[in-house]
């Protein structure tokens, strides 16, 4: 079990991640290169939708864990990531500052997040992230501070059949508030493409976007 100042927030986020990753119902918003993304309303009444994306990667689950859990590798697969830096790492929990890309119509968003990894008891892993507060990183005028209620991955081994490479089943889910004003078209784009980061992870690990 995670300990430290962010333990409660991470445990709550992990419980939410487990519940949402286990439910593939909802409106299909995009299917691309073997990744299916659904969106549904929050059962608890939050105004922000739940997104769930699922696919497979032809790589060992331990290899897939690396880009999913390491802050320094996020730039390799996350389309919306701009920059950031690690604030602390106690060997169990990483706390980091990250900034997303802006545009001529949208201010960049920034986040302070904690991430941890938990084994699922069946050879797979949960990777969970949630927004936290850190007095060393107050909001800045050049960005809008967003909030991630939870985000993360469930990684499980997917044995290969005859002549097929063993791989990893990967499910990503998130719920967040980008805060401030954003055009609806941009919100819809992010809702589609953040879970499609699975394709970016696949390309980083295998050299191809193809499933």
PDB file of C-alpha atoms in Angstrom:
ATOM      1  CA  UNK A   1       0.000   0.000   0.000  1.00  0.00           C
ATOM      2  CA  UNK A   2       1.220   3.505  -0.842  1.00  0.00           C
ATOM      3  CA  UNK A   3       2.301   5.701   2.053  1.00  0.00           C
ATOM      4  CA  UNK A   4       3.202   9.375   2.278  1.00  0.00           C
ATOM      5  CA  UNK A   5       1.330  12.662   1.896  1.00  0.00           C
ATOM      6  CA  UNK A   6      -0.493  11.599  -1.271  1.00  0.00           C
ATOM      7  CA  UNK A   7      -1.485   8.094  -0.148  1.00  0.00           C
ATOM      8  CA  UNK A   8      -5.190   8.810   0.332  1.00  0.00           C
ATOM      9  CA  UNK A   9      -5.538  10.635  -2.984  1.00  0.00           C
ATOM     10  CA  UNK A  10      -3.786   7.813  -4.835  1.00  0.00           C
ATOM     11  CA  UNK A  11      -5.861   5.091  -3.152  1.00  0.00           C
ATOM     12  CA  UNK A  12      -9.074   6.888  -4.099  1.00  0.00           C
ATOM     13  CA  UNK A  13      -7.870   7.376  -7.671  1.00  0.00           C
ATOM     14  CA  UNK A  14      -6.847   3.713  -7.920  1.00  0.00           C
ATOM     15  CA  UNK A  15     -10.272   2.556  -6.751  1.00  0.00           C
ATOM     16  CA  UNK A  16     -11.881   4.708  -9.428  1.00  0.00           C
ATOM     17  CA  UNK A  17      -9.445   3.480 -12.097  1.00  0.00           C
ATOM     18  CA  UNK A  18     -10.182  -0.158 -11.269  1.00  0.00           C
ATOM     19  CA  UNK A  19     -13.917   0.392 -11.445  1.00  0.00           C
ATOM     20  CA  UNK A  20     -13.821   2.235 -14.761  1.00  0.00           C
ATOM     21  CA  UNK A  21     -11.295  -0.010 -16.530  1.00  0.00           C
ATOM     22  CA  UNK A  22     -13.543  -2.971 -15.813  1.00  0.00           C
ATOM     23  CA  UNK A  23     -16.438  -1.394 -17.703  1.00  0.00           C
ATOM     24  CA  UNK A  24     -16.232  -1.097 -21.487  1.00  0.00           C
ATOM     25  CA  UNK A  25     -19.746   0.277 -21.938  1.00  0.00           C
ATOM     26  CA  UNK A  26     -20.434   3.738 -23.300  1.00  0.00           C
ATOM     27  CA  UNK A  27     -20.551   5.642 -26.561  1.00  0.00           C
ATOM     28  CA  UNK A  28     -17.751   4.691 -28.936  1.00  0.00           C
ATOM     29  CA  UNK A  29     -15.997   7.944 -29.848  1.00  0.00           C
ATOM     30  CA  UNK A  30     -13.209   6.502 -31.994  1.00  0.00           C
ATOM     31  CA  UNK A  31     -11.684   3.211 -33.137  1.00  0.00           C
ATOM     32  CA  UNK A  32      -8.220   3.416 -34.620  1.00  0.00           C
ATOM     33  CA  UNK A  33      -5.446   0.881 -35.237  1.00  0.00           C
ATOM     34  CA  UNK A  34      -6.933  -1.657 -32.862  1.00  0.00           C
ATOM     35  CA  UNK A  35      -7.670   0.821 -30.061  1.00  0.00           C
ATOM     36  CA  UNK A  36     -11.309   1.386 -29.092  1.00  0.00           C
ATOM     37  CA  UNK A  37     -12.257   4.455 -27.041  1.00  0.00           C
ATOM     38  CA  UNK A  38     -15.583   4.837 -25.238  1.00  0.00           C
ATOM     39  CA  UNK A  39     -16.997   7.768 -23.299  1.00  0.00           C
ATOM     40  CA  UNK A  40     -19.708   7.766 -20.644  1.00  0.00           C
ATOM     41  CA  UNK A  41     -21.164   9.965 -17.951  1.00  0.00           C
ATOM     42  CA  UNK A  42     -19.736   9.804 -14.453  1.00  0.00           C
ATOM     43  CA  UNK A  43     -21.804   7.628 -12.135  1.00  0.00           C
ATOM     44  CA  UNK A  44     -21.071   9.913  -9.217  1.00  0.00           C
ATOM     45  CA  UNK A  45     -22.532  12.975 -10.885  1.00  0.00           C
ATOM     46  CA  UNK A  46     -19.363  14.839 -11.880  1.00  0.00           C
ATOM     47  CA  UNK A  47     -19.845  16.956 -14.985  1.00  0.00           C
ATOM     48  CA  UNK A  48     -16.730  15.556 -16.643  1.00  0.00           C
ATOM     49  CA  UNK A  49     -16.978  12.346 -18.694  1.00  0.00           C
ATOM     50  CA  UNK A  50     -15.105   9.113 -18.133  1.00  0.00           C
ATOM     51  CA  UNK A  51     -12.902   7.963 -21.034  1.00  0.00           C
ATOM     52  CA  UNK A  52     -11.749   4.372 -21.509  1.00  0.00           C
ATOM     53  CA  UNK A  53      -9.445   3.126 -24.264  1.00  0.00           C
ATOM     54  CA  UNK A  54      -8.330  -0.466 -24.815  1.00  0.00           C
ATOM     55  CA  UNK A  55      -5.920  -2.205 -27.163  1.00  0.00           C
ATOM     56  CA  UNK A  56      -2.926  -4.519 -27.358  1.00  0.00           C
ATOM     57  CA  UNK A  57       0.819  -4.067 -27.753  1.00  0.00           C
ATOM     58  CA  UNK A  58       3.193  -6.787 -28.952  1.00  0.00           C
ATOM     59  CA  UNK A  59       5.635  -6.333 -26.091  1.00  0.00           C
ATOM     60  CA  UNK A  60       6.170  -7.893 -22.677  1.00  0.00           C
ATOM     61  CA  UNK A  61       4.067  -6.400 -19.900  1.00  0.00           C
ATOM     62  CA  UNK A  62       7.205  -5.301 -18.014  1.00  0.00           C
ATOM     63  CA  UNK A  63       8.415  -3.395 -21.070  1.00  0.00           C
ATOM     64  CA  UNK A  64       5.030  -1.705 -21.513  1.00  0.00           C
ATOM     65  CA  UNK A  65       5.095  -0.701 -17.851  1.00  0.00           C
ATOM     66  CA  UNK A  66       8.100   1.560 -18.410  1.00  0.00           C
ATOM     67  CA  UNK A  67       6.560   4.282 -20.631  1.00  0.00           C
ATOM     68  CA  UNK A  68       3.273   4.012 -18.730  1.00  0.00           C
ATOM     69  CA  UNK A  69       4.839   4.692 -15.346  1.00  0.00           C
ATOM     70  CA  UNK A  70       7.964   6.769 -15.984  1.00  0.00           C
ATOM     71  CA  UNK A  71       7.547  10.521 -16.174  1.00  0.00           C
ATOM     72  CA  UNK A  72      10.736  10.922 -18.220  1.00  0.00           C
ATOM     73  CA  UNK A  73       9.273   8.784 -21.034  1.00  0.00           C
ATOM     74  CA  UNK A  74       5.942  10.567 -21.343  1.00  0.00           C
ATOM     75  CA  UNK A  75       7.272  12.845 -24.060  1.00  0.00           C
ATOM     76  CA  UNK A  76       7.838   9.754 -26.224  1.00  0.00           C
ATOM     77  CA  UNK A  77       4.155   8.910 -26.620  1.00  0.00           C
ATOM     78  CA  UNK A  78       1.809  11.628 -25.303  1.00  0.00           C
ATOM     79  CA  UNK A  79       0.670  13.872 -28.170  1.00  0.00           C
ATOM     80  CA  UNK A  80      -0.463  16.633 -25.816  1.00  0.00           C
ATOM     81  CA  UNK A  81       2.595  16.701 -23.531  1.00  0.00           C
ATOM     82  CA  UNK A  82       4.774  19.787 -23.837  1.00  0.00           C
ATOM     83  CA  UNK A  83       7.248  19.909 -20.952  1.00  0.00           C
ATOM     84  CA  UNK A  84       7.678  19.259 -17.260  1.00  0.00           C
ATOM     85  CA  UNK A  85       9.984  18.174 -14.483  1.00  0.00           C
ATOM     86  CA  UNK A  86      10.148  15.681 -11.643  1.00  0.00           C
ATOM     87  CA  UNK A  87       9.466  17.127  -8.192  1.00  0.00           C
ATOM     88  CA  UNK A  88      10.130  14.053  -6.051  1.00  0.00           C
ATOM     89  CA  UNK A  89      10.538  10.286  -6.240  1.00  0.00           C
ATOM     90  CA  UNK A  90      10.641   8.178  -3.078  1.00  0.00           C
ATOM     91  CA  UNK A  91      10.893   4.906  -4.975  1.00  0.00           C
ATOM     92  CA  UNK A  92       7.142   4.305  -4.775  1.00  0.00           C
ATOM     93  CA  UNK A  93       5.505   7.594  -5.734  1.00  0.00           C
ATOM     94  CA  UNK A  94       6.625  10.089  -8.366  1.00  0.00           C
ATOM     95  CA  UNK A  95       5.373  13.650  -8.070  1.00  0.00           C
ATOM     96  CA  UNK A  96       5.890  15.798 -11.134  1.00  0.00           C
ATOM     97  CA  UNK A  97       4.878  18.997 -12.862  1.00  0.00           C
ATOM     98  CA  UNK A  98       3.665  18.738 -16.442  1.00  0.00           C
ATOM     99  CA  UNK A  99       2.431  21.188 -19.036  1.00  0.00           C
ATOM    100  CA  UNK A 100       0.244  20.442 -22.042  1.00  0.00           C
ATOM    101  CA  UNK A 101       0.502  22.140 -25.389  1.00  0.00           C
ATOM    102  CA  UNK A 102      -1.561  25.250 -26.043  1.00  0.00           C
ATOM    103  CA  UNK A 103      -2.657  26.873 -29.281  1.00  0.00           C
ATOM    104  CA  UNK A 104      -3.552  30.317 -30.592  1.00  0.00           C
ATOM    105  CA  UNK A 105      -7.073  29.881 -29.167  1.00  0.00           C
ATOM    106  CA  UNK A 106      -6.352  27.866 -26.013  1.00  0.00           C
ATOM    107  CA  UNK A 107      -4.022  28.607 -23.119  1.00  0.00           C
ATOM    108  CA  UNK A 108      -1.701  25.743 -22.149  1.00  0.00           C
ATOM    109  CA  UNK A 109      -2.773  23.689 -19.149  1.00  0.00           C
ATOM    110  CA  UNK A 110      -0.460  22.601 -16.374  1.00  0.00           C
ATOM    111  CA  UNK A 111      -0.801  19.925 -13.722  1.00  0.00           C
ATOM    112  CA  UNK A 112       0.907  18.720 -10.554  1.00  0.00           C
ATOM    113  CA  UNK A 113       0.464  14.968 -10.356  1.00  0.00           C
ATOM    114  CA  UNK A 114       1.397  11.952  -8.275  1.00  0.00           C
ATOM    115  CA  UNK A 115       1.864   8.521  -9.861  1.00  0.00           C
ATOM    116  CA  UNK A 116       2.343   5.078  -8.383  1.00  0.00           C
ATOM    117  CA  UNK A 117       2.376   1.457  -9.567  1.00  0.00           C
ATOM    118  CA  UNK A 118       0.600  -1.499  -7.979  1.00  0.00           C
ATOM    119  CA  UNK A 119       0.768  -5.155  -9.000  1.00  0.00           C
ATOM    120  CA  UNK A 120      -2.631  -6.641  -9.773  1.00  0.00           C
ATOM    121  CA  UNK A 121      -1.851 -10.057  -8.270  1.00  0.00           C
ATOM    122  CA  UNK A 122      -2.074 -11.823 -11.620  1.00  0.00           C
ATOM    123  CA  UNK A 123       1.199 -10.757 -13.216  1.00  0.00           C
ATOM    124  CA  UNK A 124      -0.103  -7.394 -14.412  1.00  0.00           C
ATOM    125  CA  UNK A 125       0.072  -3.838 -13.161  1.00  0.00           C
ATOM    126  CA  UNK A 126      -2.044  -0.832 -12.291  1.00  0.00           C
ATOM    127  CA  UNK A 127      -0.484   2.569 -12.959  1.00  0.00           C
ATOM    128  CA  UNK A 128      -2.480   5.395 -11.385  1.00  0.00           C
ATOM    129  CA  UNK A 129      -2.091   9.173 -11.501  1.00  0.00           C
ATOM    130  CA  UNK A 130      -4.017  11.940  -9.759  1.00  0.00           C
ATOM    131  CA  UNK A 131      -3.637  15.681  -9.264  1.00  0.00           C
ATOM    132  CA  UNK A 132      -2.093  16.821  -5.983  1.00  0.00           C
ATOM    133  CA  UNK A 133      -1.090  20.119  -4.449  1.00  0.00           C
ATOM    134  CA  UNK A 134       2.536  21.051  -3.885  1.00  0.00           C
ATOM    135  CA  UNK A 135       3.454  24.404  -2.329  1.00  0.00           C
ATOM    136  CA  UNK A 136       6.659  24.394  -4.359  1.00  0.00           C
ATOM    137  CA  UNK A 137       4.628  24.646  -7.587  1.00  0.00           C
ATOM    138  CA  UNK A 138       1.865  27.242  -7.241  1.00  0.00           C
ATOM    139  CA  UNK A 139      -0.315  28.163 -10.243  1.00  0.00           C
ATOM    140  CA  UNK A 140       1.359  30.477 -12.765  1.00  0.00           C
ATOM    141  CA  UNK A 141      -0.209  33.161 -14.955  1.00  0.00           C
ATOM    142  CA  UNK A 142       1.047  31.618 -18.196  1.00  0.00           C
ATOM    143  CA  UNK A 143      -1.018  28.430 -17.741  1.00  0.00           C
ATOM    144  CA  UNK A 144      -4.431  27.310 -16.545  1.00  0.00           C
ATOM    145  CA  UNK A 145      -4.083  24.767 -13.735  1.00  0.00           C
ATOM    146  CA  UNK A 146      -6.096  21.677 -14.601  1.00  0.00           C
ATOM    147  CA  UNK A 147      -7.185  18.820 -12.391  1.00  0.00           C
ATOM    148  CA  UNK A 148      -6.910  15.078 -13.039  1.00  0.00           C
ATOM    149  CA  UNK A 149      -9.397  13.184 -10.888  1.00  0.00           C
ATOM    150  CA  UNK A 150      -7.730   9.962 -11.953  1.00  0.00           C
ATOM    151  CA  UNK A 151      -5.858   8.600 -14.950  1.00  0.00           C
ATOM    152  CA  UNK A 152      -3.931   5.449 -15.565  1.00  0.00           C
ATOM    153  CA  UNK A 153      -3.443   2.033 -17.052  1.00  0.00           C
ATOM    154  CA  UNK A 154      -4.197  -1.599 -16.409  1.00  0.00           C
ATOM    155  CA  UNK A 155      -1.610  -3.849 -18.041  1.00  0.00           C
ATOM    156  CA  UNK A 156      -2.109  -7.607 -18.376  1.00  0.00           C
ATOM    157  CA  UNK A 157      -0.201 -10.267 -20.278  1.00  0.00           C
ATOM    158  CA  UNK A 158      -1.743 -11.455 -23.536  1.00  0.00           C
ATOM    159  CA  UNK A 159      -0.257 -14.846 -24.508  1.00  0.00           C
ATOM    160  CA  UNK A 160       0.419 -15.228 -28.218  1.00  0.00           C
ATOM    161  CA  UNK A 161      -1.102 -18.014 -30.253  1.00  0.00           C
ATOM    162  CA  UNK A 162       0.805 -20.293 -32.661  1.00  0.00           C
ATOM    163  CA  UNK A 163       3.259 -18.160 -34.608  1.00  0.00           C
ATOM    164  CA  UNK A 164       2.188 -14.998 -32.738  1.00  0.00           C
ATOM    165  CA  UNK A 165       4.213 -12.826 -30.414  1.00  0.00           C
ATOM    166  CA  UNK A 166       3.029 -12.658 -26.817  1.00  0.00           C
ATOM    167  CA  UNK A 167       1.935  -9.178 -25.855  1.00  0.00           C
ATOM    168  CA  UNK A 168       0.146  -6.936 -23.399  1.00  0.00           C
ATOM    169  CA  UNK A 169      -3.488  -5.980 -23.107  1.00  0.00           C
ATOM    170  CA  UNK A 170      -3.564  -2.312 -22.163  1.00  0.00           C
ATOM    171  CA  UNK A 171      -6.531  -0.354 -20.869  1.00  0.00           C
ATOM    172  CA  UNK A 172      -6.334   3.382 -20.224  1.00  0.00           C
ATOM    173  CA  UNK A 173      -8.940   5.433 -18.408  1.00  0.00           C
ATOM    174  CA  UNK A 174      -9.127   9.022 -17.245  1.00  0.00           C
ATOM    175  CA  UNK A 175     -11.374  11.759 -15.955  1.00  0.00           C
ATOM    176  CA  UNK A 176     -10.221  15.345 -15.685  1.00  0.00           C
ATOM    177  CA  UNK A 177     -11.129  18.994 -15.655  1.00  0.00           C
ATOM    178  CA  UNK A 178      -9.044  21.139 -17.985  1.00  0.00           C
ATOM    179  CA  UNK A 179     -10.521  24.217 -16.247  1.00  0.00           C
ATOM    180  CA  UNK A 180     -11.210  27.554 -17.867  1.00  0.00           C
ATOM    181  CA  UNK A 181     -12.677  28.027 -21.319  1.00  0.00           C
ATOM    182  CA  UNK A 182     -11.894  25.594 -24.132  1.00  0.00           C
ATOM    183  CA  UNK A 183     -13.770  25.318 -27.471  1.00  0.00           C
ATOM    184  CA  UNK A 184     -15.999  22.252 -27.600  1.00  0.00           C
ATOM    185  CA  UNK A 185     -14.157  20.984 -30.681  1.00  0.00           C
ATOM    186  CA  UNK A 186     -10.868  20.953 -28.736  1.00  0.00           C
ATOM    187  CA  UNK A 187     -12.468  19.185 -25.769  1.00  0.00           C
ATOM    188  CA  UNK A 188     -13.842  16.499 -28.084  1.00  0.00           C
ATOM    189  CA  UNK A 189     -10.449  16.117 -29.764  1.00  0.00           C
ATOM    190  CA  UNK A 190      -8.667  15.603 -26.451  1.00  0.00           C
ATOM    191  CA  UNK A 191     -11.332  13.152 -25.294  1.00  0.00           C
ATOM    192  CA  UNK A 192     -10.676  11.083 -28.401  1.00  0.00           C
ATOM    193  CA  UNK A 193      -6.927  11.274 -28.589  1.00  0.00           C
ATOM    194  CA  UNK A 194      -5.730  11.077 -24.994  1.00  0.00           C
ATOM    195  CA  UNK A 195      -6.702   7.372 -24.750  1.00  0.00           C
ATOM    196  CA  UNK A 196      -5.193   6.866 -28.214  1.00  0.00           C
ATOM    197  CA  UNK A 197      -1.871   7.422 -26.493  1.00  0.00           C
ATOM    198  CA  UNK A 198      -1.892   3.617 -26.444  1.00  0.00           C
ATOM    199  CA  UNK A 199      -0.882   3.830 -30.122  1.00  0.00           C
ATOM    200  CA  UNK A 200       1.981   6.161 -29.222  1.00  0.00           C
ATOM    201  CA  UNK A 201       3.212   3.717 -26.588  1.00  0.00           C
ATOM    202  CA  UNK A 202       2.981   0.890 -29.129  1.00  0.00           C
ATOM    203  CA  UNK A 203       5.038   2.843 -31.668  1.00  0.00           C
ATOM    204  CA  UNK A 204       7.636   3.787 -29.047  1.00  0.00           C
ATOM    205  CA  UNK A 205       8.100   0.155 -28.002  1.00  0.00           C
ATOM    206  CA  UNK A 206       7.722  -1.706 -31.305  1.00  0.00           C
ATOM    207  CA  UNK A 207       8.624   0.866 -33.931  1.00  0.00           C
ATOM    208  CA  UNK A 208       5.199   0.707 -35.574  1.00  0.00           C
ATOM    209  CA  UNK A 209       1.733   2.069 -34.889  1.00  0.00           C
ATOM    210  CA  UNK A 210       0.155  -1.082 -36.293  1.00  0.00           C
ATOM    211  CA  UNK A 211      -1.349  -3.616 -33.874  1.00  0.00           C
TER     212      UNK A 211
END
